Each structure stands twice: as structure tokens, then as C-alpha cells.
mmCIF file of C-alpha atoms in Angstrom:
data_model
loop_
_atom_site.group_PDB
_atom_site.id
_atom_site.type_symbol
_atom_site.label_atom_id
_atom_site.label_comp_id
_atom_site.label_asym_id
_atom_site.label_seq_id
_atom_site.Cartn_x
_atom_site.Cartn_y
_atom_site.Cartn_z
ATOM 1 C CA UNK A 25 54.658 46.223 -12.395
ATOM 2 C CA UNK A 26 55.392 49.754 -11.275
ATOM 3 C CA UNK A 27 55.341 50.791 -7.653
ATOM 4 C CA UNK A 28 52.087 52.686 -8.177
ATOM 5 C CA UNK A 29 50.444 49.669 -9.837
ATOM 6 C CA UNK A 30 51.648 47.385 -7.051
ATOM 7 C CA UNK A 31 50.361 49.782 -4.391
ATOM 8 C CA UNK A 32 46.972 49.980 -6.115
ATOM 9 C CA UNK A 33 46.804 46.190 -6.394
ATOM 10 C CA UNK A 34 47.689 45.713 -2.726
ATOM 11 C CA UNK A 35 45.110 48.299 -1.669
ATOM 12 C CA UNK A 36 42.437 46.628 -3.814
ATOM 13 C CA UNK A 37 43.207 43.199 -2.358
ATOM 14 C CA UNK A 38 43.179 44.539 1.198
ATOM 15 C CA UNK A 39 39.812 46.171 0.530
ATOM 16 C CA UNK A 40 38.514 42.901 -0.906
ATOM 17 C CA UNK A 41 39.694 41.063 2.231
ATOM 18 C CA UNK A 42 37.888 43.579 4.416
ATOM 19 C CA UNK A 43 34.670 43.213 2.415
ATOM 20 C CA UNK A 44 34.723 39.423 2.602
ATOM 21 C CA UNK A 45 35.568 39.550 6.311
ATOM 22 C CA UNK A 46 32.580 41.843 6.858
ATOM 23 C CA UNK A 47 30.303 39.481 4.922
ATOM 24 C CA UNK A 48 31.495 36.599 7.121
ATOM 25 C CA UNK A 49 30.760 38.597 10.285
ATOM 26 C CA UNK A 50 27.284 39.525 9.068
ATOM 27 C CA UNK A 51 26.547 35.950 8.052
ATOM 28 C CA UNK A 52 27.622 34.703 11.477
ATOM 29 C CA UNK A 53 25.487 37.357 13.159
ATOM 30 C CA UNK A 54 22.462 36.125 11.247
ATOM 31 C CA UNK A 55 23.114 32.542 12.324
ATOM 32 C CA UNK A 56 24.920 31.036 9.354
ATOM 33 C CA UNK A 57 26.259 27.587 10.086
ATOM 34 C CA UNK A 58 29.892 26.666 9.326
ATOM 35 C CA UNK A 59 28.920 24.882 6.105
ATOM 36 C CA UNK A 60 27.165 28.050 4.977
ATOM 37 C CA UNK A 61 30.356 30.025 5.450
ATOM 38 C CA UNK A 62 32.502 27.640 3.413
ATOM 39 C CA UNK A 63 32.322 29.643 0.171
ATOM 40 C CA UNK A 64 33.019 32.955 1.903
ATOM 41 C CA UNK A 65 35.979 31.509 3.766
ATOM 42 C CA UNK A 66 37.339 29.972 0.556
ATOM 43 C CA UNK A 67 37.049 33.362 -1.159
ATOM 44 C CA UNK A 68 38.837 34.998 1.777
ATOM 45 C CA UNK A 69 41.700 32.481 1.625
ATOM 46 C CA UNK A 70 42.027 32.824 -2.166
ATOM 47 C CA UNK A 71 42.371 36.573 -1.772
ATOM 48 C CA UNK A 72 44.965 36.112 0.981
ATOM 49 C CA UNK A 73 46.989 33.841 -1.305
ATOM 50 C CA UNK A 74 46.782 36.360 -4.168
ATOM 51 C CA UNK A 75 48.076 39.041 -1.826
ATOM 52 C CA UNK A 76 50.889 36.804 -0.560
ATOM 53 C CA UNK A 77 52.012 35.956 -4.095
ATOM 54 C CA UNK A 78 52.463 39.548 -5.225
ATOM 55 C CA UNK A 79 56.153 39.377 -4.398
#
């Protein structure tokens, strides 16, 4: 993977994290219960792991 490809991948994953984080905040604001956030939180953690394993 070239530096440019790695940078683009990191930026895309960071953007994905921000989008999921925003969806969690909105869901909480509209009264979602913890069980209702399970899928969003799982998606967030999967994306974090993908970002961590880019090394």
C-alpha cells in the first residue's frame, strides 16, 4: 500500500467513525435505549479495529 493509499484509507475510516458517532448521538437524543444502540456501537468498534490494524 502506498503512502497516498494509506492516507486515503485512514481518512475514509476516520470519516466513517465520525458518521457512526454522529448517528449514535442522534439516536441517544431521540431516546434510543442501550439495546437499540448495540448495532451502531458494534459498527463503531469494528471500524476502530480496522483502523488499528492498518499497521
